[in-house]
mmCIF file of C-alpha atoms in Angstrom:
data_model
loop_
_atom_site.group_PDB
_atom_site.id
_atom_site.type_symbol
_atom_site.label_atom_id
_atom_site.label_comp_id
_atom_site.label_asym_id
_atom_site.label_seq_id
_atom_site.Cartn_x
_atom_site.Cartn_y
_atom_site.Cartn_z
ATOM 1 C CA ILE A 1 15.007 -62.089 -33.224
ATOM 2 C CA ARG A 2 13.809 -61.559 -36.745
ATOM 3 C CA PRO A 3 15.594 -59.054 -38.990
ATOM 4 C CA PHE A 4 14.324 -55.492 -39.239
ATOM 5 C CA TYR A 5 14.500 -53.189 -42.212
ATOM 6 C CA ASN A 6 17.793 -51.277 -42.383
ATOM 7 C CA GLY A 7 17.669 -48.203 -40.160
ATOM 8 C CA THR A 8 14.566 -49.358 -38.288
ATOM 9 C CA PHE A 9 14.675 -48.787 -34.545
ATOM 10 C CA VAL A 10 11.454 -50.709 -33.835
ATOM 11 C CA GLN A 11 8.797 -51.705 -36.336
ATOM 12 C CA PHE A 12 5.244 -53.006 -36.213
ATOM 13 C CA GLY A 13 4.783 -56.578 -37.384
ATOM 14 C CA LEU A 14 7.406 -58.453 -39.319
ATOM 15 C CA PRO A 15 9.426 -57.331 -42.352
ATOM 16 C CA GLY A 16 7.351 -57.427 -45.501
ATOM 17 C CA LEU A 17 3.624 -56.969 -45.955
ATOM 18 C CA HIS A 18 1.863 -56.114 -42.683
ATOM 19 C CA LYS A 19 -1.160 -58.341 -42.101
ATOM 20 C CA PRO A 20 -4.103 -57.372 -39.867
ATOM 21 C CA SER A 21 -3.263 -60.385 -37.658
ATOM 22 C CA GLU A 22 0.215 -58.985 -36.995
ATOM 23 C CA GLN A 23 0.074 -56.540 -34.126
ATOM 24 C CA GLY A 24 3.797 -56.078 -33.580
ATOM 25 C CA VAL A 25 4.726 -53.370 -31.093
ATOM 26 C CA ARG A 26 1.864 -52.789 -28.672
ATOM 27 C CA SER A 27 3.404 -50.605 -25.978
ATOM 28 C CA ILE A 28 6.632 -48.872 -24.972
ATOM 29 C CA LEU A 29 7.881 -47.617 -21.602
ATOM 30 C CA TRP A 30 11.061 -45.953 -20.331
ATOM 31 C CA VAL A 31 12.400 -47.855 -17.296
ATOM 32 C CA ASN A 32 15.323 -47.587 -14.854
ATOM 33 C CA ASN A 33 15.707 -43.805 -14.857
ATOM 34 C CA ASP A 34 15.044 -43.617 -18.589
ATOM 35 C CA THR A 35 18.079 -45.752 -19.458
ATOM 36 C CA GLU A 36 16.078 -48.659 -20.933
ATOM 37 C CA LEU A 37 13.181 -48.656 -23.361
ATOM 38 C CA TRP A 38 10.927 -51.691 -22.794
ATOM 39 C CA ILE A 39 9.021 -52.645 -25.953
ATOM 40 C CA ALA A 40 6.079 -55.061 -25.858
ATOM 41 C CA ASN A 41 6.041 -56.958 -29.174
ATOM 42 C CA GLU A 42 3.036 -59.248 -29.490
ATOM 43 C CA ASP A 43 4.245 -61.020 -32.656
ATOM 44 C CA LEU A 44 7.582 -61.963 -31.120
ATOM 45 C CA ASN A 45 6.074 -62.909 -27.723
ATOM 46 C CA ARG A 46 8.780 -60.787 -26.145
ATOM 47 C CA ILE A 47 9.572 -57.665 -24.224
ATOM 48 C CA LEU A 48 12.574 -56.184 -25.996
ATOM 49 C CA ILE A 49 14.842 -54.007 -23.855
ATOM 50 C CA VAL A 50 16.958 -51.500 -25.729
ATOM 51 C CA ASP A 51 19.351 -48.877 -24.424
ATOM 52 C CA GLN A 52 19.324 -45.149 -25.185
ATOM 53 C CA ASN A 53 21.311 -45.819 -28.379
ATOM 54 C CA GLY A 54 18.721 -48.267 -29.692
ATOM 55 C CA LEU A 55 20.867 -51.353 -29.071
ATOM 56 C CA LEU A 56 19.036 -54.484 -27.991
ATOM 57 C CA ARG A 57 20.285 -55.404 -24.505
ATOM 58 C CA HIS A 58 17.840 -58.059 -23.294
ATOM 59 C CA GLU A 59 14.682 -60.010 -24.173
ATOM 60 C CA ILE A 60 11.993 -61.300 -21.834
ATOM 61 C CA ALA A 61 9.781 -64.126 -23.125
ATOM 62 C CA ILE A 62 6.136 -63.258 -22.409
ATOM 63 C CA ASN A 63 3.051 -64.595 -24.171
ATOM 64 C CA LYS A 64 1.546 -61.848 -26.359
ATOM 65 C CA PRO A 65 2.528 -58.781 -24.314
ATOM 66 C CA ILE A 66 0.098 -55.891 -24.757
ATOM 67 C CA GLY A 67 0.483 -53.167 -22.136
ATOM 68 C CA LEU A 68 3.323 -51.852 -19.978
ATOM 69 C CA TYR A 69 2.999 -49.863 -16.757
ATOM 70 C CA SER A 70 5.394 -48.837 -14.021
ATOM 71 C CA ILE A 71 5.062 -47.150 -10.654
ATOM 72 C CA GLU A 72 8.034 -44.901 -9.955
ATOM 73 C CA ASP A 73 8.839 -46.141 -6.437
ATOM 74 C CA MET A 74 8.327 -49.847 -7.209
ATOM 75 C CA SER A 75 10.975 -52.240 -8.501
ATOM 76 C CA VAL A 76 8.674 -53.904 -11.049
ATOM 77 C CA VAL A 77 7.082 -53.292 -14.434
ATOM 78 C CA PHE A 78 3.542 -54.563 -14.988
ATOM 79 C CA VAL A 79 2.950 -56.320 -18.319
ATOM 80 C CA SER A 80 -0.485 -57.320 -19.597
ATOM 81 C CA SER A 81 -0.349 -60.572 -21.558
ATOM 82 C CA LYS A 82 -3.244 -61.972 -23.563
ATOM 83 C CA GLY A 83 -4.168 -65.551 -24.405
ATOM 84 C CA ASN A 84 -6.895 -68.068 -23.691
ATOM 85 C CA LYS A 85 -5.247 -69.825 -20.740
ATOM 86 C CA LYS A 86 -2.079 -67.758 -20.330
ATOM 87 C CA SER A 87 -3.748 -64.385 -19.910
ATOM 88 C CA ALA A 88 -2.576 -62.310 -16.934
ATOM 89 C CA VAL A 89 -0.859 -59.164 -15.813
ATOM 90 C CA HIS A 90 2.664 -60.030 -14.698
ATOM 91 C CA SER A 91 4.928 -57.966 -12.486
ATOM 92 C CA ILE A 92 8.501 -58.238 -13.724
ATOM 93 C CA ASP A 93 11.468 -57.197 -11.603
ATOM 94 C CA LYS A 94 13.301 -54.326 -13.322
ATOM 95 C CA GLN A 95 16.754 -55.702 -12.462
ATOM 96 C CA SER A 96 16.461 -59.511 -12.628
ATOM 97 C CA ARG A 97 13.820 -59.304 -15.398
ATOM 98 C CA LYS A 98 11.989 -62.283 -13.853
ATOM 99 C CA ILE A 99 8.252 -62.562 -13.206
ATOM 100 C CA VAL A 100 7.659 -62.040 -9.495
ATOM 101 C CA LYS A 101 3.856 -62.139 -9.433
ATOM 102 C CA SER A 102 0.925 -62.765 -11.777
ATOM 103 C CA PHE A 103 -2.501 -61.161 -11.510
ATOM 104 C CA LYS A 104 -5.113 -63.527 -12.957
ATOM 105 C CA LEU A 105 -8.889 -63.749 -13.135
ATOM 106 C CA ILE A 106 -10.997 -66.585 -14.542
ATOM 107 C CA GLY A 107 -12.322 -65.538 -17.942
ATOM 108 C CA MET A 108 -9.853 -62.680 -18.438
ATOM 109 C CA LYS A 109 -8.397 -63.264 -21.911
ATOM 110 C CA HIS A 110 -7.272 -59.844 -23.114
ATOM 111 C CA PRO A 111 -6.014 -57.500 -20.393
ATOM 112 C CA THR A 112 -5.010 -54.213 -21.970
ATOM 113 C CA GLY A 113 -4.669 -50.939 -20.068
ATOM 114 C CA ILE A 114 -3.089 -50.884 -16.603
ATOM 115 C CA VAL A 115 -3.095 -48.110 -13.984
ATOM 116 C CA SER A 116 -2.866 -47.989 -10.209
ATOM 117 C CA TYR A 117 -4.539 -46.155 -7.374
ATOM 118 C CA GLU A 118 -3.132 -46.435 -3.859
ATOM 119 C CA ASP A 119 -2.791 -50.206 -3.250
ATOM 120 C CA GLU A 120 -4.883 -51.294 -6.238
ATOM 121 C CA LEU A 121 -3.755 -52.410 -9.693
ATOM 122 C CA ILE A 122 -6.563 -51.553 -12.109
ATOM 123 C CA VAL A 123 -6.816 -53.505 -15.363
ATOM 124 C CA ALA A 124 -9.045 -53.098 -18.413
ATOM 125 C CA ASP A 125 -10.135 -56.477 -19.792
ATOM 126 C CA GLN A 126 -11.043 -56.150 -23.456
ATOM 127 C CA SER A 127 -12.425 -59.706 -23.728
ATOM 128 C CA ARG A 128 -14.995 -59.178 -20.949
ATOM 129 C CA ASN A 129 -15.517 -55.473 -21.612
ATOM 130 C CA MET A 130 -14.933 -54.445 -18.001
ATOM 131 C CA VAL A 131 -12.446 -52.906 -15.597
ATOM 132 C CA VAL A 132 -11.239 -54.925 -12.588
ATOM 133 C CA SER A 133 -8.878 -54.367 -9.672
ATOM 134 C CA PHE A 134 -6.323 -56.427 -7.782
ATOM 135 C CA ASN A 135 -4.414 -55.894 -4.552
ATOM 136 C CA ILE A 136 -1.041 -54.697 -5.800
ATOM 137 C CA THR A 137 0.873 -56.416 -2.961
ATOM 138 C CA THR A 138 -0.856 -59.801 -2.762
ATOM 139 C CA GLY A 139 -2.111 -60.126 -6.356
ATOM 140 C CA ARG A 140 -5.575 -61.044 -5.039
ATOM 141 C CA PHE A 141 -8.596 -60.056 -7.152
ATOM 142 C CA LEU A 142 -10.569 -57.334 -5.356
ATOM 143 C CA HIS A 143 -13.615 -56.334 -7.399
ATOM 144 C CA VAL A 144 -15.123 -55.254 -10.676
ATOM 145 C CA ILE A 145 -14.872 -51.474 -10.951
ATOM 146 C CA ILE A 146 -16.917 -51.065 -14.118
ATOM 147 C CA PRO A 147 -19.142 -54.005 -15.106
ATOM 148 C CA PRO A 148 -19.743 -54.874 -18.780
ATOM 149 C CA ASP A 149 -23.262 -53.397 -18.894
ATOM 150 C CA ARG A 150 -21.909 -49.965 -17.862
ATOM 151 C CA LEU A 151 -19.504 -49.868 -20.831
ATOM 152 C CA GLU A 152 -22.097 -50.674 -23.499
ATOM 153 C CA GLY A 153 -24.309 -48.188 -25.287
ATOM 154 C CA THR A 154 -24.008 -44.445 -25.459
ATOM 155 C CA ILE A 155 -22.767 -41.859 -23.008
ATOM 156 C CA GLU A 156 -25.500 -39.811 -21.383
ATOM 157 C CA GLN A 157 -25.040 -36.051 -21.325
#
């Protein structure tokens, strides 16, 4: 882990001048009954797990983590990870901190927002400008919810 400025709990980018290419912290999420704060840091290619006192307790190596999402009664955290060939949404076990499943789609390079509805994991893909869904249990791609042409242009009133 790279050094932080004194007194910094979590910072964007790296110490020193912040460059536009440095995204740093992209998402945070309380996990395990609010005892752990999971921090997606794109620059470090890591999920940092800190306790309620701000002490780093664990790191999970993940390529360019962007978004974090959890369903209360599930034992996993969903992490969107961007990259040309490594792009996916991974489900990570909250206890073992291992990837248990990956949700992938050909051409998806920048998954961002994640939500769920019933048995569907819904993912916004910034690179393709659309919203897609997967079966949350099997990881199988289901369908495009909002195609790219519906997200372009202006909103009609």
